[in-house]
Each structure stands twice: as C-alpha cells, then as structure tokens.
Short mmCIF file of C-alpha atoms in Angstrom, two decimals:
data_model
loop_
_atom_site.label_atom_id
_atom_site.label_comp_id
_atom_site.label_asym_id
_atom_site.label_seq_id
_atom_site.Cartn_x
_atom_site.Cartn_y
_atom_site.Cartn_z
CA MET A 1 17.19 55.11 201.37
CA PHE A 2 17.51 52.80 203.58
CA ARG A 3 19.40 53.03 206.90
CA ARG A 4 21.20 50.15 209.12
CA GLU A 5 19.51 48.67 212.03
CA ARG A 6 20.13 46.89 214.88
CA SER A 7 21.97 43.61 213.99
CA ILE A 8 21.00 40.34 215.02
CA PRO A 9 23.98 38.20 216.58
CA LEU A 10 24.95 34.65 215.36
CA GLN A 11 26.89 31.89 217.09
CA GLY A 12 29.82 31.78 214.43
CA SER A 13 29.54 32.84 210.92
CA ALA A 14 27.48 32.00 208.02
CA ALA A 15 28.57 29.85 205.48
CA ALA A 16 30.44 31.02 202.18
CA LEU A 17 27.19 29.78 200.42
CA CYS A 18 24.84 31.34 197.77
CA ASN A 19 21.36 32.15 198.89
CA ASN A 20 22.58 31.50 202.95
CA LEU A 21 20.05 33.21 204.49
CA SER A 22 15.81 32.39 204.90
CA VAL A 23 13.44 34.58 205.98
CA LEU A 24 9.89 33.86 207.50
CA GLN A 25 7.37 36.58 208.55
CA LEU A 26 5.00 36.22 211.27
CA PRO A 27 2.89 39.67 211.13
CA VAL A 28 0.28 38.07 213.81
CA ARG A 29 2.94 37.71 216.34
CA SER A 30 5.38 41.04 215.12
CA LEU A 31 8.25 38.59 214.92
CA THR A 32 10.74 37.61 211.87
CA HIS A 33 12.47 34.34 211.88
CA PHE A 34 15.84 33.97 210.31
CA GLY A 35 17.70 30.96 209.37
CA VAL A 36 21.33 30.78 208.35
CA VAL A 37 23.67 27.45 207.91
CA HIS A 38 27.17 27.03 208.77
CA GLY A 39 28.97 23.44 208.35
CA PRO A 40 26.89 21.04 209.63
CA ASN A 41 24.57 23.34 211.54
CA ALA A 42 21.65 25.72 211.10
CA GLN A 43 20.69 28.56 213.43
CA LEU A 44 17.26 29.41 213.63
CA LEU A 45 16.57 32.94 215.20
CA SER A 46 13.58 35.03 216.13
CA ALA A 47 13.42 38.69 216.77
CA ALA A 48 11.01 41.41 217.25
CA PRO A 49 10.56 44.17 214.89
CA GLU A 50 13.21 46.50 216.47
CA GLY A 51 15.76 43.55 216.22
CA VAL A 52 15.92 42.09 219.81
CA PRO A 53 16.58 39.06 219.46
CA LEU A 54 13.79 36.53 221.22
CA ALA A 55 15.05 32.92 220.85
CA GLN A 56 17.56 30.69 219.37
CA ARG A 57 17.53 27.09 218.21
CA GLN A 58 20.25 24.79 216.53
CA LEU A 59 19.57 21.73 214.34
CA HIS A 60 22.12 19.37 212.95
CA ALA A 61 22.35 17.67 209.70
CA LYS A 62 21.20 13.91 210.08
CA GLU A 63 24.04 11.61 209.60
CA GLY A 64 23.06 9.02 207.41
CA ALA A 65 25.94 6.56 205.84
CA GLY A 66 29.31 7.98 205.85
CA VAL A 67 32.18 8.71 208.59
CA SER A 68 32.27 12.79 208.64
CA PRO A 69 29.31 15.02 209.76
CA PRO A 70 27.30 15.89 206.47
CA LEU A 71 27.48 19.69 205.72
CA ILE A 72 24.25 21.54 205.46
CA THR A 73 23.62 23.08 202.04
CA GLN A 74 20.63 25.00 202.78
CA VAL A 75 17.74 26.18 204.96
CA HIS A 76 14.33 27.73 203.66
CA TRP A 77 10.95 27.76 204.87
CA CYS A 78 7.94 26.52 202.60
CA VAL A 79 4.82 28.57 202.90
CA LEU A 80 2.12 25.95 202.04
CA PRO A 81 -1.48 26.63 201.76
CA PHE A 82 -2.42 24.85 204.77
CA ARG A 83 1.11 24.65 206.77
CA VAL A 84 4.54 26.15 206.84
CA LEU A 85 7.58 23.61 207.12
CA LEU A 86 11.19 24.23 207.39
CA VAL A 87 13.43 22.35 204.83
CA LEU A 88 16.94 21.52 205.43
CA THR A 89 19.05 20.31 202.75
CA SER A 90 23.03 18.65 203.42
CA HIS A 91 25.12 15.97 201.41
CA ARG A 92 23.20 13.30 203.19
CA GLY A 93 19.42 14.02 202.53
CA ILE A 94 16.59 16.36 202.95
CA GLN A 95 15.35 17.11 206.48
CA MET A 96 11.51 18.61 207.04
CA TYR A 97 10.67 20.03 210.47
CA GLU A 98 7.68 22.17 211.62
CA SER A 99 8.08 25.76 211.37
CA ASP A 100 9.77 26.32 214.56
CA GLY A 101 12.03 23.27 213.94
CA SER A 102 10.94 21.82 216.87
CA VAL A 103 10.23 18.21 215.37
CA MET A 104 11.59 16.90 212.42
CA VAL A 105 8.33 15.30 210.31
CA TYR A 106 10.33 13.69 207.43
CA TRP A 107 13.58 12.44 206.15
CA HIS A 108 14.71 11.55 202.77
CA ALA A 109 17.97 9.90 202.46
CA LEU A 110 20.38 10.71 199.17
CA ASP A 111 20.82 7.85 196.64
CA SER A 112 24.64 8.27 195.82
CA GLY A 113 24.61 5.04 193.60
CA ASP A 114 24.56 7.12 190.19
CA ALA A 115 27.26 9.17 191.16
CA ALA A 116 31.00 9.16 190.51
CA PRO A 117 33.40 8.12 193.18
CA VAL A 118 34.69 11.51 193.13
CA GLN A 119 31.33 13.42 192.77
CA ALA A 120 29.87 15.22 195.43
CA VAL A 121 26.33 14.21 196.32
CA PHE A 122 23.89 16.70 197.83
CA ALA A 123 20.46 18.65 197.68
CA ARG A 124 20.35 21.90 196.98
CA GLY A 125 17.25 24.67 195.91
CA ILE A 126 14.24 24.43 197.44
CA ALA A 127 10.81 26.10 197.05
CA SER A 128 7.13 25.14 197.41
CA SER A 129 4.33 25.22 194.88
CA ASP A 130 0.38 24.49 196.35
CA HIS A 131 0.88 21.49 198.10
CA PHE A 132 4.58 20.30 196.88
CA ILE A 133 7.84 21.05 197.99
CA CYS A 134 10.83 20.81 195.32
CA VAL A 135 14.29 20.22 195.98
CA GLY A 136 17.34 19.99 193.45
CA THR A 137 20.12 17.62 193.36
CA TRP A 138 23.41 17.17 192.51
CA SER A 139 22.46 15.23 189.85
CA GLY A 140 20.61 17.82 188.05
CA ARG A 141 17.13 15.68 189.30
CA VAL A 142 14.70 17.87 191.10
CA LEU A 143 12.44 15.94 193.72
CA VAL A 144 8.74 16.47 194.18
CA PHE A 145 7.42 16.08 197.76
CA ASP A 146 3.71 15.51 197.98
CA ILE A 147 2.75 17.39 201.41
CA PRO A 148 -0.61 16.35 203.40
CA ALA A 149 -2.26 19.10 205.27
CA LYS A 150 -1.10 17.66 208.57
CA GLY A 151 1.34 14.94 209.84
CA PRO A 152 3.83 13.20 208.56
CA ASN A 153 2.77 11.25 205.71
CA ILE A 154 4.88 12.76 203.08
CA VAL A 155 5.34 11.17 199.75
CA LEU A 156 8.16 11.47 196.69
CA SER A 157 5.48 11.63 194.20
CA GLU A 158 8.01 12.70 190.94
CA GLU A 159 11.29 13.18 190.48
CA LEU A 160 11.99 15.87 187.55
CA SER A 161 14.77 15.46 184.80
CA GLY A 162 15.72 18.50 183.02
CA HIS A 163 19.18 19.77 184.17
CA PRO A 164 22.56 18.25 183.20
CA THR A 165 24.27 19.46 185.75
CA SER A 166 23.83 20.36 189.69
CA VAL A 167 20.55 22.44 190.56
CA THR A 168 21.50 25.54 192.14
CA ASP A 169 18.14 26.97 192.99
CA ILE A 170 14.33 26.87 192.75
CA ALA A 171 11.50 29.36 192.78
CA SER A 172 7.86 29.47 192.62
CA LYS A 173 5.36 31.92 191.72
CA PRO A 174 4.13 33.96 194.78
CA ALA A 175 1.32 32.40 196.46
CA GLN A 176 -1.00 35.51 195.85
CA GLU A 177 -0.53 35.56 192.36
CA LYS A 178 -3.43 33.89 190.06
CA ASP A 179 -3.15 30.85 188.14
CA SER A 180 -0.29 31.03 185.24
CA MET A 181 0.66 28.36 183.07
CA ALA A 182 4.61 28.84 184.29
CA ASP A 183 4.78 28.47 188.27
CA ILE A 184 8.17 26.76 189.04
CA VAL A 185 11.53 27.82 187.75
CA THR A 186 14.67 25.60 188.05
CA ALA A 187 18.34 26.45 187.81
CA ASP A 188 21.38 24.66 187.32
CA ASP A 189 25.36 25.32 187.38
CA SER A 190 25.55 25.45 183.49
CA GLY A 191 22.93 28.72 183.77
CA LEU A 192 20.20 26.75 182.29
CA LEU A 193 16.74 27.62 183.61
CA CYS A 194 13.56 25.21 182.82
CA ILE A 195 10.06 26.22 183.45
CA TRP A 196 7.32 24.05 184.78
CA ARG A 197 3.97 23.98 185.16
CA SER A 198 3.22 22.08 188.57
CA GLY A 199 0.23 19.75 189.31
CA PRO A 200 -0.46 15.83 189.51
CA GLU A 201 2.36 15.45 186.96
CA PHE A 202 4.62 18.33 186.32
CA LYS A 203 5.43 19.61 182.54
CA LEU A 204 8.39 21.04 181.45
CA LEU A 205 7.14 24.23 179.27
CA THR A 206 10.59 25.61 178.13
CA ARG A 207 13.70 25.53 178.53
CA ILE A 208 16.16 28.98 178.86
CA PRO A 209 19.90 28.21 177.52
CA GLY A 210 23.24 29.18 179.81
CA PHE A 211 25.56 31.50 178.12
CA GLY A 212 28.78 30.39 180.29
CA ALA A 213 28.00 31.41 183.54
CA PRO A 214 26.51 29.64 186.65
CA CYS A 215 22.85 30.63 187.75
CA ALA A 216 23.08 31.11 191.64
CA SER A 217 19.76 32.70 192.29
CA VAL A 218 16.41 32.77 190.63
CA HIS A 219 12.72 34.19 190.93
CA LEU A 220 9.47 34.39 189.58
CA TRP A 221 7.07 37.28 189.75
CA GLN A 222 3.94 38.13 187.66
CA GLY A 223 5.22 35.97 184.73
CA ILE A 224 8.66 37.56 184.76
CA ILE A 225 11.86 35.25 185.82
CA ALA A 226 14.62 36.90 187.33
CA ALA A 227 18.03 35.52 187.53
CA GLY A 228 21.32 35.82 188.76
CA TYR A 229 24.45 34.83 187.44
CA GLY A 230 28.35 34.01 187.94
CA ASN A 231 29.27 37.04 185.95
CA GLY A 232 27.62 39.72 187.74
CA GLN A 233 24.73 40.19 185.53
CA VAL A 234 20.77 40.26 186.41
CA ARG A 235 18.67 38.64 183.39
CA LEU A 236 14.68 39.06 183.23
CA TYR A 237 13.18 36.85 180.93
CA GLU A 238 9.17 36.26 179.96
CA ALA A 239 8.34 33.10 181.79
CA SER A 240 5.99 32.35 178.92
CA THR A 241 8.04 31.86 176.15
CA GLY A 242 11.65 32.08 177.58
CA THR A 243 12.33 35.67 175.84
CA LEU A 244 15.40 37.65 177.33
CA HIS A 245 13.76 41.34 177.81
CA VAL A 246 16.46 42.91 180.29
CA GLN A 247 19.87 42.55 181.19
CA ILE A 248 21.60 44.47 183.95
CA ASP A 249 25.30 44.38 184.55
CA ALA A 250 24.22 44.47 188.11
CA HIS A 251 27.76 43.83 189.87
CA ALA A 252 31.32 43.29 189.40
CA ARG A 253 31.27 39.93 190.86
CA ALA A 254 29.15 36.82 190.95
CA ILE A 255 25.61 37.18 192.14
CA CYS A 256 25.06 35.28 195.64
CA ALA A 257 21.25 35.87 195.99
CA LEU A 258 18.10 37.22 194.46
CA ASP A 259 14.93 38.16 196.28
CA LEU A 260 11.56 39.94 195.22
CA ALA A 261 9.09 41.70 197.20
CA PRO A 262 5.93 40.49 195.82
CA GLU A 263 3.45 43.16 196.58
CA VAL A 264 5.50 46.05 195.04
CA GLY A 265 7.70 44.18 192.35
CA LYS A 266 11.26 45.27 194.30
CA LEU A 267 14.04 43.05 193.03
CA LEU A 268 17.18 42.70 195.66
CA SER A 269 20.35 41.37 194.28
CA ALA A 270 23.43 40.73 196.40
CA ALA A 271 26.92 39.46 195.23
CA GLU A 272 30.36 38.94 195.99
CA ASP A 273 31.55 42.63 194.88
CA THR A 274 30.14 43.93 198.74
CA PHE A 275 26.79 45.69 197.43
CA VAL A 276 23.62 45.13 197.88
CA HIS A 277 21.15 46.49 194.85
CA ILE A 278 17.50 47.21 194.71
CA TRP A 279 15.42 47.23 191.58
CA LYS A 280 11.67 48.16 191.12
CA LEU A 281 10.24 45.83 187.89
CA SER A 282 7.11 47.06 186.25
CA ARG A 283 5.38 46.09 182.67
CA SER A 284 4.52 49.05 180.66
CA PRO A 285 0.63 49.24 180.18
CA GLU A 286 1.22 50.40 176.41
CA SER A 287 3.69 47.87 174.98
CA GLY A 288 3.59 45.30 177.94
CA CYS A 289 7.60 45.58 178.04
CA ILE A 290 9.56 44.81 181.40
CA GLU A 291 10.88 48.00 182.81
CA VAL A 292 13.36 48.36 185.60
CA GLU A 293 14.50 51.11 187.95
CA HIS A 294 17.25 51.19 190.15
CA CYS A 295 16.25 52.26 193.58
CA HIS A 296 19.11 51.64 195.96
CA GLY A 297 22.39 50.50 196.46
CA GLU A 298 24.35 49.33 199.69
CA CYS A 299 27.78 48.83 200.34
CA VAL A 300 28.61 46.17 202.99
CA PRO A 301 32.16 47.22 203.30
CA ASN A 302 35.08 44.26 203.64
CA THR A 303 32.18 41.36 203.50
CA GLN A 304 31.71 38.55 201.36
CA VAL A 305 28.00 38.58 201.27
CA CYS A 306 26.53 35.04 200.81
CA GLY A 307 22.72 35.78 201.70
CA ALA A 308 20.42 39.11 201.17
CA ARG A 309 16.54 38.69 201.95
CA PHE A 310 13.58 41.00 202.08
CA CYS A 311 11.93 41.21 206.01
CA ASP A 312 8.68 41.90 204.16
CA PRO A 313 6.08 41.24 201.25
CA LEU A 314 6.51 45.69 200.79
CA GLY A 315 10.25 45.40 200.24
CA SER A 316 10.50 48.02 203.50
CA SER A 317 13.65 46.21 205.17
CA PHE A 318 16.25 43.65 204.25
CA ALA A 319 18.81 41.56 205.80
CA VAL A 320 22.31 40.47 204.88
CA THR A 321 24.96 37.76 206.25
CA GLY A 322 28.55 37.40 205.09
CA TYR A 323 31.06 35.04 205.61
CA ASP A 324 33.23 35.06 208.37
CA LEU A 325 30.47 37.85 209.67
CA SER A 326 28.93 36.98 213.24
CA GLU A 327 25.65 38.63 212.58
CA ILE A 328 22.75 39.28 210.51
CA LEU A 329 22.79 42.89 209.17
CA ARG A 330 19.15 44.63 209.01
CA PHE A 331 18.44 47.40 207.00
CA SER A 332 14.98 49.61 206.88
CA SER A 333 13.60 52.45 204.72
CA VAL A 334 13.49 55.89 205.95
#
C-alpha cells in the first residue's frame, strides 16, 4: 500500500510530454532532485525526505537558429561512473550541465539540413552507459557522446542508424548489473525496439518490430526489456533474443511513462487513464521464464499524467506529474 505524501509545488505545470519527470536521489545528503519541463523552461527542484522544497532553479533552452523560443522536450540526469550530468533536449539541440544545473558544459546544435520543410526537428530520449551518453533524434538517429571524467571536452563519437521514425525513449541497464550482451535499448514512434551492445563501436544486436502502436517508454533490467505502448499495453521481452514473454493490458489509454526500481525489480507504469500501477518482475527459478505480479494501483483523478518515477532504488516511494497540475505528487509505502 502507498499513501499520499506532501506535494512539491511547481512554478507552472508540467508539459503534456511523455516521460516528463526525472529524479535523482542523493542518499549522502538526504536529498532528492526533481526535473520537469514546460515550454522553453526546465524546473529543477531539491527536496528533503519529508517533501520540504529546499531549492529551485530554472534552465532555459539555448536559442540557436530560429525566431521563436525553442521548446524543451526532456530533462534527465545521467549517472556515469565518474560524474553526474544533467541533459536537456529541445527543438534546437542538446545541452549538458553539471548535476545541479549551475554550469553548462556542452552544447550540440541539431542539424536540420536533411529534414523536410514541414518536419519538426528535435532531440528526445536520453540514457547513459559506461562513459557514453546516448540521445535520440527526430530522424531516428541516435547520437552517442563520449564523456570525459571531468571538464567540457565532450565528443560526438558515433551516430547510430536503426530507426525509420523519431526516437521516443532510450534505456540502459542499471549500473550495478554485471556485464551483459545487451545494455542499451532504443524505441521509436512506430513501436520498433533496437537492442545494442555499447563500446568503442556500438553494435546492433537485434530488432523487435512494432505492431502499430508507438512505444513511449522503455526500460532494461536483468536481461528483461519492459516497453510501454500507446495502446496501454506493457510488453516484456528477452533482451538477448527479442522474444516476447509477457503481454499485459495494463491501462485503458496510452502509457506515458515506465520506471524500474533496480534493487527489487519493481516496474511502475503510468498512463493517460489517470492510473499508476506497480508490478513485481521476477524469473522462475525452474524455467527461467519472466513472471509478473501486480502490487499496487493508484488513481490520480482528473489529471492527464505525463511523468512518473520511483524516488529510490527499492521502489518504496514514487512521484507523479500531470499536465495543468502545478505540483509534483509524492507517494510512499506504508
């Protein structure tokens, strides 16, 4: 069971974008950072365990070329082995900051030269693996940046081509997991998933074809790919082969966010039907098959949910954002 905790106020609401919430927990300082985007701005908030807001910062999308202010599409903290960077994507480019948003260390402008005149140009989908940060784009390409241990000498090392439509989300295996063949998954608007092995040169291992619904959010845990789709389904695949193991009709409307608590295998799904569900993933010791148990369902009434995340690796608390909702809702287990 989960109970509602003290909410964290926002300056305005969250934009109606999938995966519009990022969470970074700092156990040493007993702080949790939250990131939410709306229009050309990103709000960063720090809160104590009881939900008391301690600090706020606003970041703005770099203008680049164009006459209108660029819209931010996502904000996400990337936890690398040696540093934490905050990555912000927009219709103009990709901005990387120190973890508190105080200093921008890198800017990459998007090249719209190969885009049709009526096609929107944007970056979306952010994940890190080892010393790389991967960012998806409107064209289906995935940009791979090589991140140094410190300083701003970030290099675009590779561009991955595997998607025919815009990238929607990218996931990497949790840092604490042992080496595995598949450690990056990318998803797109057609529902196609691409599974990669990262390294000096990324290798495409397999593709999982779509079925007519976009994949809005994807996660990777212990060789299991969890994907949330526009038809309300959550599908669980074997990462090494792409085999479908479990199909859950989890929601009545499009899924907007998934998250995983890596230490316990809890999966969170949130959708436009106002519900947030928590599932427990495991493998059968006998057969090795993926098993799923429903743990909790939470209704956020009269709210178009657009982001949801666990606030700790044990999945004992989670946060939710919604369009036209000027607060971050927090829930914790009882």
